[in-house]
């Protein structure tokens, strides 16, 4: 095993594209674009809690950065710089090499310069800090939703949770569906282009990391409104793929790890949003609307208008 410094040099020091001084000094130097605000966020992934201990290292490297890039997407920000703090057990070098490959694949895919970090020995744990840029005053916040706005979601939420249920056993999936679900779980595609395009269109946005209803609850709380959702209008992929309807519904409404964007917009924006869906080649589905009644609460109705009940609606580490 090489020394800490040799490891950093070999695997985590890469050329940068828009950074004055990256890895190698006591701090990095970056120049913010005039007229922009910095958006800063951090996310930690812990073995056993956020990923299975035997997860493929390359997929894990991708995901560790992707979940942070997703936070930039949800803010309508352009991801720019990231720092990686890694605790690693006495791992083999090939594990680190594969992890770094996935991590830098994601950095390249989204134009992120990796400008620093920290490397220590310990139980496997990764913490990424990311910085993005957004033109002053134009970030997408959770607090901008208004009664009457439509609620939209991108992609096919629920597939990642179905993939996880499959890996944990007891959820048989056909081969084609299984691949799609495992890709959603292991290689989430943060919706950066969508987040950028939604500036000036969406009234509020969040990325779905903990479950659709749970994450929508954050928009509702911050915006002081409720939501009425239509189960029949929702993207049906998870419902169609699940071996039983209860599991499908649970994955769709409460499954985490999809990193799709959930956003709200005034009803007169829907033609723009439909056009955007075509431009991006990404399904954007209107699933309901915000209401002044029952603030903080979502009511999901089935085809007959009856409320659908679910046990848990989002992941809470201390719940
Ligand atoms: P310090 O002693 O100041 O904490 P380190 O020796 O930890 O510095 O790190 C040396 C350089 O390598 C710093 O620029 C730091 O940001 C960078 N670095 C350390 N670990 C990583 C990593 N896993 N990924 C990217 N950069 C890293
Ligand atoms: Mg250090």
mmCIF file of C-alpha atoms and ligand atoms in Angstrom:
data_model
loop_
_atom_site.group_PDB
_atom_site.id
_atom_site.type_symbol
_atom_site.label_atom_id
_atom_site.label_comp_id
_atom_site.label_asym_id
_atom_site.label_seq_id
_atom_site.Cartn_x
_atom_site.Cartn_y
_atom_site.Cartn_z
ATOM 1 C CA UNK A 1 0.000 0.000 0.000
ATOM 2 C CA UNK A 2 1.516 3.376 -0.977
ATOM 3 C CA UNK A 3 1.718 6.255 1.499
ATOM 4 C CA UNK A 4 -1.191 8.655 1.952
ATOM 5 C CA UNK A 5 0.546 11.266 -0.182
ATOM 6 C CA UNK A 6 1.412 8.841 -2.953
ATOM 7 C CA UNK A 7 -2.217 7.689 -2.989
ATOM 8 C CA UNK A 8 -3.499 11.250 -3.317
ATOM 9 C CA UNK A 9 -1.004 12.001 -6.053
ATOM 10 C CA UNK A 10 -1.722 8.841 -7.945
ATOM 11 C CA UNK A 11 -5.513 8.748 -7.747
ATOM 12 C CA UNK A 12 -6.964 12.065 -6.663
ATOM 13 C CA UNK A 13 -4.809 14.672 -8.289
ATOM 14 C CA UNK A 14 -6.033 15.351 -11.809
ATOM 15 C CA UNK A 15 -5.760 18.298 -14.186
ATOM 16 C CA UNK A 16 -8.398 20.960 -13.633
ATOM 17 C CA UNK A 17 -10.216 23.119 -16.168
ATOM 18 C CA UNK A 18 -11.266 26.279 -14.320
ATOM 19 C CA UNK A 19 -9.254 26.415 -11.108
ATOM 20 C CA UNK A 20 -6.345 28.651 -10.146
ATOM 21 C CA UNK A 21 -4.803 26.198 -7.664
ATOM 22 C CA UNK A 22 -6.135 22.701 -7.022
ATOM 23 C CA UNK A 23 -4.900 19.675 -5.043
ATOM 24 C CA UNK A 24 -1.474 19.962 -3.440
ATOM 25 C CA UNK A 25 -1.387 23.058 -1.280
ATOM 26 C CA UNK A 26 -3.024 23.826 2.075
ATOM 27 C CA UNK A 27 -6.055 25.166 0.301
ATOM 28 C CA UNK A 28 -7.432 25.541 -3.196
ATOM 29 C CA UNK A 29 -7.856 28.864 -4.980
ATOM 30 C CA UNK A 30 -10.873 29.375 -7.191
ATOM 31 C CA UNK A 31 -12.277 32.449 -8.848
ATOM 32 C CA UNK A 32 -16.041 32.871 -8.756
ATOM 33 C CA UNK A 33 -17.603 34.203 -11.951
ATOM 34 C CA UNK A 34 -18.618 37.867 -11.470
ATOM 35 C CA UNK A 35 -22.374 38.278 -11.087
ATOM 36 C CA UNK A 36 -22.880 34.791 -9.659
ATOM 37 C CA UNK A 37 -23.588 33.474 -6.193
ATOM 38 C CA UNK A 38 -21.797 30.409 -4.870
ATOM 39 C CA UNK A 39 -24.019 27.474 -3.931
ATOM 40 C CA UNK A 40 -22.310 25.210 -1.398
ATOM 41 C CA UNK A 41 -23.420 21.810 -0.206
ATOM 42 C CA UNK A 42 -22.024 18.685 1.406
ATOM 43 C CA UNK A 43 -23.186 15.061 1.593
ATOM 44 C CA UNK A 44 -21.758 12.066 3.387
ATOM 45 C CA UNK A 45 -22.066 8.415 2.364
ATOM 46 C CA UNK A 46 -21.419 5.807 5.039
ATOM 47 C CA UNK A 47 -20.884 2.094 4.430
ATOM 48 C CA UNK A 48 -23.880 0.066 5.602
ATOM 49 C CA UNK A 49 -26.154 3.126 5.757
ATOM 50 C CA UNK A 50 -25.937 4.602 2.247
ATOM 51 C CA UNK A 51 -24.345 1.774 0.330
ATOM 52 C CA UNK A 52 -23.958 -1.962 0.756
ATOM 53 C CA UNK A 53 -20.442 -2.930 1.869
ATOM 54 C CA UNK A 54 -19.913 -5.029 -1.264
ATOM 55 C CA UNK A 55 -20.955 -2.262 -3.710
ATOM 56 C CA UNK A 56 -18.831 -2.062 -6.827
ATOM 57 C CA UNK A 57 -16.185 0.610 -6.118
ATOM 58 C CA UNK A 58 -16.458 2.273 -9.519
ATOM 59 C CA UNK A 59 -20.233 2.680 -9.175
ATOM 60 C CA UNK A 60 -19.739 3.952 -5.651
ATOM 61 C CA UNK A 61 -17.179 6.532 -6.793
ATOM 62 C CA UNK A 62 -19.666 7.809 -9.369
ATOM 63 C CA UNK A 63 -22.491 7.962 -6.856
ATOM 64 C CA UNK A 64 -20.541 9.716 -4.096
ATOM 65 C CA UNK A 65 -20.070 12.684 -6.409
ATOM 66 C CA UNK A 66 -23.371 12.341 -8.281
ATOM 67 C CA UNK A 67 -25.490 12.824 -5.146
ATOM 68 C CA UNK A 68 -23.689 16.125 -4.557
ATOM 69 C CA UNK A 69 -24.015 17.228 -8.170
ATOM 70 C CA UNK A 70 -27.732 16.501 -7.762
ATOM 71 C CA UNK A 71 -27.956 19.109 -4.998
ATOM 72 C CA UNK A 72 -26.550 21.671 -7.441
ATOM 73 C CA UNK A 73 -29.165 20.613 -9.999
ATOM 74 C CA UNK A 74 -31.910 21.104 -7.434
ATOM 75 C CA UNK A 75 -30.678 24.650 -6.792
ATOM 76 C CA UNK A 76 -30.517 25.477 -10.498
ATOM 77 C CA UNK A 77 -26.753 25.823 -10.140
ATOM 78 C CA UNK A 78 -23.880 24.885 -12.401
ATOM 79 C CA UNK A 79 -21.618 22.434 -10.513
ATOM 80 C CA UNK A 80 -18.026 23.754 -10.492
ATOM 81 C CA UNK A 81 -15.699 22.498 -7.737
ATOM 82 C CA UNK A 82 -15.671 19.560 -5.324
ATOM 83 C CA UNK A 83 -13.614 18.347 -2.366
ATOM 84 C CA UNK A 84 -13.508 14.718 -1.257
ATOM 85 C CA UNK A 85 -12.902 13.636 2.342
ATOM 86 C CA UNK A 86 -12.415 9.877 2.396
ATOM 87 C CA UNK A 87 -11.956 7.414 5.234
ATOM 88 C CA UNK A 88 -10.666 4.128 3.848
ATOM 89 C CA UNK A 89 -9.924 0.836 5.557
ATOM 90 C CA UNK A 90 -6.645 -0.845 4.716
ATOM 91 C CA UNK A 91 -8.124 -1.315 1.260
ATOM 92 C CA UNK A 92 -6.324 -2.766 -1.653
ATOM 93 C CA UNK A 93 -4.990 -0.243 -4.100
ATOM 94 C CA UNK A 94 -7.167 -1.658 -6.867
ATOM 95 C CA UNK A 95 -10.297 -0.784 -4.860
ATOM 96 C CA UNK A 96 -9.142 2.850 -4.617
ATOM 97 C CA UNK A 97 -8.161 2.908 -8.258
ATOM 98 C CA UNK A 98 -11.649 1.782 -9.308
ATOM 99 C CA UNK A 99 -13.359 4.140 -6.891
ATOM 100 C CA UNK A 100 -11.350 7.067 -8.266
ATOM 101 C CA UNK A 101 -12.213 6.064 -11.831
ATOM 102 C CA UNK A 102 -15.956 6.301 -11.109
ATOM 103 C CA UNK A 103 -15.539 9.506 -9.134
ATOM 104 C CA UNK A 104 -13.586 11.274 -11.887
ATOM 105 C CA UNK A 105 -15.920 9.907 -14.593
ATOM 106 C CA UNK A 106 -18.718 11.746 -12.833
ATOM 107 C CA UNK A 107 -16.556 14.864 -12.387
ATOM 108 C CA UNK A 108 -15.795 14.879 -16.123
ATOM 109 C CA UNK A 109 -19.426 14.246 -17.080
ATOM 110 C CA UNK A 110 -20.583 17.317 -15.166
ATOM 111 C CA UNK A 111 -17.613 19.672 -15.557
ATOM 112 C CA UNK A 112 -16.538 19.520 -11.907
ATOM 113 C CA UNK A 113 -12.930 20.282 -10.910
ATOM 114 C CA UNK A 114 -11.789 18.225 -7.913
ATOM 115 C CA UNK A 115 -9.736 20.743 -5.949
ATOM 116 C CA UNK A 116 -8.959 19.114 -2.610
ATOM 117 C CA UNK A 117 -9.964 16.773 0.147
ATOM 118 C CA UNK A 118 -8.668 14.701 2.984
ATOM 119 C CA UNK A 119 -7.645 11.052 3.186
ATOM 120 C CA UNK A 120 -7.570 9.055 6.412
ATOM 121 C CA UNK A 121 -7.671 5.445 7.584
ATOM 122 C CA UNK A 122 -11.018 4.306 9.020
ATOM 123 C CA UNK A 123 -14.334 2.589 8.325
ATOM 124 C CA UNK A 124 -15.338 3.382 4.729
ATOM 125 C CA UNK A 125 -16.961 6.805 4.636
ATOM 126 C CA UNK A 126 -17.002 9.520 1.980
ATOM 127 C CA UNK A 127 -17.890 13.142 2.380
ATOM 128 C CA UNK A 128 -17.987 15.444 -0.625
ATOM 129 C CA UNK A 129 -18.300 19.198 -0.493
ATOM 130 C CA UNK A 130 -19.410 20.787 -3.720
ATOM 131 C CA UNK A 131 -19.515 24.370 -4.938
ATOM 132 C CA UNK A 132 -21.645 25.589 -7.776
ATOM 133 C CA UNK A 133 -22.546 28.892 -9.335
ATOM 134 C CA UNK A 134 -25.863 30.510 -10.073
ATOM 135 C CA UNK A 135 -26.567 34.024 -11.422
ATOM 136 C CA UNK A 136 -27.376 36.314 -8.489
ATOM 137 C CA UNK A 137 -30.905 35.885 -7.167
ATOM 138 C CA UNK A 138 -31.869 33.088 -9.560
ATOM 139 C CA UNK A 139 -31.348 29.946 -7.460
ATOM 140 C CA UNK A 140 -34.272 27.522 -7.158
ATOM 141 C CA UNK A 141 -35.354 27.368 -3.523
ATOM 142 C CA UNK A 142 -37.690 25.056 -1.619
ATOM 143 C CA UNK A 143 -39.665 28.029 -0.377
ATOM 144 C CA UNK A 144 -41.094 29.444 -3.609
ATOM 145 C CA UNK A 145 -44.137 27.165 -4.095
ATOM 146 C CA UNK A 146 -47.587 28.832 -4.171
ATOM 147 C CA UNK A 147 -51.094 27.381 -3.939
ATOM 148 C CA UNK A 148 -52.279 26.661 -7.484
ATOM 149 C CA UNK A 149 -48.818 25.745 -8.801
ATOM 150 C CA UNK A 150 -48.422 22.398 -10.531
ATOM 151 C CA UNK A 151 -46.166 19.719 -9.039
ATOM 152 C CA UNK A 152 -43.823 17.989 -11.494
ATOM 153 C CA UNK A 153 -41.282 15.197 -11.328
ATOM 154 C CA UNK A 154 -38.579 14.153 -13.798
ATOM 155 C CA UNK A 155 -37.796 10.622 -14.945
ATOM 156 C CA UNK A 156 -39.130 7.463 -13.347
ATOM 157 C CA UNK A 157 -38.912 7.688 -9.549
ATOM 158 C CA UNK A 158 -39.019 4.416 -7.621
ATOM 159 C CA UNK A 159 -36.706 2.361 -9.821
ATOM 160 C CA UNK A 160 -33.665 2.827 -7.571
ATOM 161 C CA UNK A 161 -35.629 1.657 -4.520
ATOM 162 C CA UNK A 162 -36.860 -1.324 -6.472
ATOM 163 C CA UNK A 163 -33.264 -2.147 -7.401
ATOM 164 C CA UNK A 164 -32.287 -1.989 -3.731
ATOM 165 C CA UNK A 165 -35.229 -4.202 -2.727
ATOM 166 C CA UNK A 166 -34.061 -6.678 -5.369
ATOM 167 C CA UNK A 167 -30.487 -6.727 -4.026
ATOM 168 C CA UNK A 168 -31.778 -7.219 -0.503
ATOM 169 C CA UNK A 169 -33.732 -10.270 -1.651
ATOM 170 C CA UNK A 170 -37.403 -11.152 -1.941
ATOM 171 C CA UNK A 171 -38.119 -8.925 -4.929
ATOM 172 C CA UNK A 172 -37.800 -10.866 -8.178
ATOM 173 C CA UNK A 173 -37.410 -8.710 -11.296
ATOM 174 C CA UNK A 174 -37.175 -9.622 -14.958
ATOM 175 C CA UNK A 175 -33.717 -9.193 -16.442
ATOM 176 C CA UNK A 176 -34.462 -6.027 -18.440
ATOM 177 C CA UNK A 177 -36.194 -4.343 -15.521
ATOM 178 C CA UNK A 178 -33.488 -5.424 -13.108
ATOM 179 C CA UNK A 179 -30.763 -3.756 -15.196
ATOM 180 C CA UNK A 180 -32.740 -0.545 -15.399
ATOM 181 C CA UNK A 181 -33.354 -0.524 -11.640
ATOM 182 C CA UNK A 182 -29.730 -1.281 -10.762
ATOM 183 C CA UNK A 183 -28.515 1.438 -13.110
ATOM 184 C CA UNK A 184 -30.884 3.878 -11.405
ATOM 185 C CA UNK A 185 -29.511 2.787 -8.024
ATOM 186 C CA UNK A 186 -25.810 2.672 -8.872
ATOM 187 C CA UNK A 187 -25.393 5.269 -11.609
ATOM 188 C CA UNK A 188 -27.891 8.037 -10.917
ATOM 189 C CA UNK A 189 -27.782 10.833 -13.541
ATOM 190 C CA UNK A 190 -28.115 14.148 -11.722
ATOM 191 C CA UNK A 191 -30.541 16.404 -13.618
ATOM 192 C CA UNK A 192 -28.211 19.353 -14.039
ATOM 193 C CA UNK A 193 -29.436 20.440 -17.485
ATOM 194 C CA UNK A 194 -33.000 20.377 -16.194
ATOM 195 C CA UNK A 195 -32.133 22.407 -13.092
ATOM 196 C CA UNK A 196 -30.433 25.070 -15.212
ATOM 197 C CA UNK A 197 -33.370 25.215 -17.636
ATOM 198 C CA UNK A 198 -35.870 25.543 -14.794
ATOM 199 C CA UNK A 199 -34.428 28.873 -13.621
ATOM 200 C CA UNK A 200 -37.192 31.389 -14.192
ATOM 201 C CA UNK A 201 -39.766 28.623 -14.762
ATOM 202 C CA UNK A 202 -39.961 26.609 -11.523
ATOM 203 C CA UNK A 203 -41.197 28.230 -8.330
ATOM 204 C CA UNK A 204 -39.521 25.626 -6.076
ATOM 205 C CA UNK A 205 -37.342 22.533 -6.512
ATOM 206 C CA UNK A 206 -35.730 19.674 -4.599
ATOM 207 C CA UNK A 207 -33.967 16.493 -5.625
ATOM 208 C CA UNK A 208 -35.552 13.194 -4.657
ATOM 209 C CA UNK A 209 -32.980 11.558 -2.423
ATOM 210 C CA UNK A 210 -35.145 10.314 0.446
ATOM 211 C CA UNK A 211 -38.466 9.572 -1.274
ATOM 212 C CA UNK A 212 -40.945 11.560 -3.363
ATOM 213 C CA UNK A 213 -43.477 12.309 -0.620
ATOM 214 C CA UNK A 214 -40.845 12.928 2.026
ATOM 215 C CA UNK A 215 -38.923 15.331 -0.189
ATOM 216 C CA UNK A 216 -42.081 17.057 -1.397
ATOM 217 C CA UNK A 217 -42.853 17.551 2.304
ATOM 218 C CA UNK A 218 -39.747 19.774 2.524
ATOM 219 C CA UNK A 219 -41.091 22.012 -0.260
ATOM 220 C CA UNK A 220 -44.499 22.108 1.406
ATOM 221 C CA UNK A 221 -43.042 23.036 4.786
ATOM 222 C CA UNK A 222 -40.784 25.728 3.340
ATOM 223 C CA UNK A 223 -43.544 27.137 1.101
ATOM 224 C CA UNK A 224 -46.393 26.915 3.637
ATOM 225 C CA UNK A 225 -48.736 24.972 1.326
ATOM 226 C CA UNK A 226 -50.210 21.458 0.929
ATOM 227 C CA UNK A 227 -50.325 19.164 -2.103
ATOM 228 C CA UNK A 228 -52.965 17.091 -3.875
ATOM 229 C CA UNK A 229 -51.373 14.346 -5.970
ATOM 230 C CA UNK A 230 -52.888 11.992 -8.531
ATOM 231 C CA UNK A 231 -51.495 8.455 -8.390
ATOM 232 C CA UNK A 232 -52.799 7.624 -11.881
ATOM 233 C CA UNK A 233 -50.860 10.571 -13.350
ATOM 234 C CA UNK A 234 -47.498 9.517 -11.879
ATOM 235 C CA UNK A 235 -44.704 7.900 -13.903
ATOM 236 C CA UNK A 236 -45.772 4.258 -13.866
ATOM 237 C CA UNK A 237 -42.428 2.485 -14.420
ATOM 238 C CA UNK A 238 -41.948 1.426 -10.787
ATOM 239 C CA UNK A 239 -45.587 0.315 -10.482
ATOM 240 C CA UNK A 240 -45.315 -1.709 -13.678
ATOM 241 C CA UNK A 241 -41.985 -3.290 -12.733
ATOM 242 C CA UNK A 242 -42.712 -4.272 -9.144
ATOM 243 C CA UNK A 243 -43.805 -7.847 -8.470
ATOM 244 C CA UNK A 244 -46.623 -6.615 -6.226
ATOM 245 C CA UNK A 245 -48.615 -3.360 -6.237
ATOM 246 C CA UNK A 246 -47.914 -2.421 -2.610
ATOM 247 C CA UNK A 247 -44.172 -2.596 -3.113
ATOM 248 C CA UNK A 248 -44.427 -0.662 -6.395
ATOM 249 C CA UNK A 249 -46.431 2.069 -4.756
ATOM 250 C CA UNK A 250 -44.046 2.215 -1.840
ATOM 251 C CA UNK A 251 -41.008 2.488 -4.132
ATOM 252 C CA UNK A 252 -42.691 5.196 -6.237
ATOM 253 C CA UNK A 253 -43.904 7.355 -3.350
ATOM 254 C CA UNK A 254 -41.372 6.674 -0.615
ATOM 255 C CA UNK A 255 -38.323 5.099 -2.255
ATOM 256 C CA UNK A 256 -35.105 7.062 -2.021
ATOM 257 C CA UNK A 257 -31.980 7.347 -4.135
ATOM 258 C CA UNK A 258 -33.488 8.369 -7.488
ATOM 259 C CA UNK A 259 -32.032 11.888 -7.665
ATOM 260 C CA UNK A 260 -34.802 13.004 -9.968
ATOM 261 C CA UNK A 261 -35.973 16.605 -9.629
ATOM 262 C CA UNK A 262 -39.297 17.379 -8.006
ATOM 263 C CA UNK A 263 -40.411 20.913 -8.765
ATOM 264 C CA UNK A 264 -43.381 23.240 -8.759
ATOM 265 C CA UNK A 265 -44.366 25.832 -11.354
ATOM 266 C CA UNK A 266 -47.287 28.142 -12.099
ATOM 267 C CA UNK A 267 -49.860 26.368 -14.280
ATOM 268 C CA UNK A 268 -49.252 28.701 -17.244
ATOM 269 C CA UNK A 269 -45.693 27.357 -17.511
ATOM 270 C CA UNK A 270 -46.756 23.851 -18.469
ATOM 271 C CA UNK A 271 -46.296 24.299 -22.261
ATOM 272 C CA UNK A 272 -42.721 25.474 -21.587
ATOM 273 C CA UNK A 273 -42.100 22.474 -19.370
ATOM 274 C CA UNK A 274 -43.522 20.064 -21.950
ATOM 275 C CA UNK A 275 -41.234 21.604 -24.571
ATOM 276 C CA UNK A 276 -38.288 21.298 -22.203
ATOM 277 C CA UNK A 277 -39.021 17.608 -21.752
ATOM 278 C CA UNK A 278 -38.693 17.153 -25.513
ATOM 279 C CA UNK A 279 -35.489 19.176 -25.714
ATOM 280 C CA UNK A 280 -33.839 17.246 -22.881
ATOM 281 C CA UNK A 281 -35.186 13.842 -23.880
ATOM 282 C CA UNK A 282 -36.327 13.453 -20.284
ATOM 283 C CA UNK A 283 -39.890 12.680 -19.219
ATOM 284 C CA UNK A 284 -41.354 15.479 -17.090
ATOM 285 C CA UNK A 285 -44.657 14.527 -15.528
ATOM 286 C CA UNK A 286 -47.245 16.717 -13.859
ATOM 287 C CA UNK A 287 -48.362 14.735 -10.805
ATOM 288 C CA UNK A 288 -50.595 17.164 -8.923
ATOM 289 C CA UNK A 289 -50.832 20.661 -7.555
ATOM 290 C CA UNK A 290 -50.156 22.784 -4.499
ATOM 291 C CA UNK A 291 -53.137 23.789 -2.372
ATOM 292 C CA UNK A 292 -53.751 26.240 0.462
ATOM 293 C CA UNK A 293 -55.463 23.500 2.525
ATOM 294 C CA UNK A 294 -53.620 21.065 4.800
ATOM 295 C CA UNK A 295 -50.276 22.941 4.733
ATOM 296 C CA UNK A 296 -47.262 20.657 4.999
ATOM 297 C CA UNK A 297 -49.277 17.622 3.967
ATOM 298 C CA UNK A 298 -49.596 15.674 0.702
ATOM 299 C CA UNK A 299 -52.771 13.781 -0.147
ATOM 300 C CA UNK A 300 -52.335 11.174 -2.880
ATOM 301 C CA UNK A 301 -55.579 10.070 -4.536
ATOM 302 C CA UNK A 302 -56.246 6.945 -6.539
ATOM 303 C CA UNK A 303 -58.260 6.785 -9.762
ATOM 304 C CA UNK A 304 -61.522 7.017 -7.787
ATOM 305 C CA UNK A 305 -60.420 10.002 -5.748
ATOM 306 C CA UNK A 306 -59.828 7.954 -2.600
ATOM 307 C CA UNK A 307 -56.763 8.891 -0.514
ATOM 308 C CA UNK A 308 -53.943 6.367 -0.708
ATOM 309 C CA UNK A 309 -52.276 5.591 2.617
ATOM 310 C CA UNK A 310 -48.656 4.616 3.045
ATOM 311 C CA UNK A 311 -46.674 3.750 6.132
ATOM 312 C CA UNK A 312 -43.340 5.487 5.907
ATOM 313 C CA UNK A 313 -42.970 8.323 3.403
ATOM 314 C CA UNK A 314 -39.293 9.144 3.474
ATOM 315 C CA UNK A 315 -36.035 8.073 5.003
ATOM 316 C CA UNK A 316 -35.196 9.620 8.354
ATOM 317 C CA UNK A 317 -31.893 8.507 9.865
ATOM 318 C CA UNK A 318 -33.131 9.211 13.374
ATOM 319 C CA UNK A 319 -36.806 8.288 12.831
HETATM 320 P P1 LIG B 1 -3.333 18.963 5.091
HETATM 321 O O1 LIG B 1 -2.195 18.384 5.828
HETATM 322 O O2 LIG B 1 -3.256 20.433 4.865
HETATM 323 O O3 LIG B 1 -4.665 18.504 5.584
HETATM 324 P P2 LIG B 1 -3.268 16.856 3.261
HETATM 325 O O4 LIG B 1 -1.927 16.285 3.402
HETATM 326 O O5 LIG B 1 -4.412 16.226 3.947
HETATM 327 O O6 LIG B 1 -3.212 18.395 3.614
HETATM 328 O O7 LIG B 1 -3.635 16.924 1.715
HETATM 329 C C1 LIG B 1 -2.693 17.354 0.765
HETATM 330 C C2 LIG B 1 -3.387 17.881 -0.428
HETATM 331 O O8 LIG B 1 -4.141 16.848 -1.039
HETATM 332 C C3 LIG B 1 -4.395 18.993 -0.110
HETATM 333 O O9 LIG B 1 -4.390 19.902 -1.182
HETATM 334 C C4 LIG B 1 -5.719 18.266 -0.043
HETATM 335 O O10 LIG B 1 -6.773 19.136 -0.379
HETATM 336 C C5 LIG B 1 -5.510 17.170 -1.087
HETATM 337 N N1 LIG B 1 -6.271 15.922 -0.825
HETATM 338 C C6 LIG B 1 -6.159 15.076 0.220
HETATM 339 N N2 LIG B 1 -6.955 14.013 0.098
HETATM 340 C C7 LIG B 1 -7.624 14.176 -1.061
HETATM 341 C C8 LIG B 1 -8.613 13.420 -1.760
HETATM 342 N N3 LIG B 1 -9.090 12.259 -1.288
HETATM 343 N N4 LIG B 1 -9.086 13.923 -2.917
HETATM 344 C C9 LIG B 1 -8.631 15.093 -3.405
HETATM 345 N N5 LIG B 1 -7.696 15.834 -2.837
HETATM 346 C C10 LIG B 1 -7.187 15.394 -1.656
HETATM 347 MG MG1 LIG B 2 -5.566 16.630 5.525
#
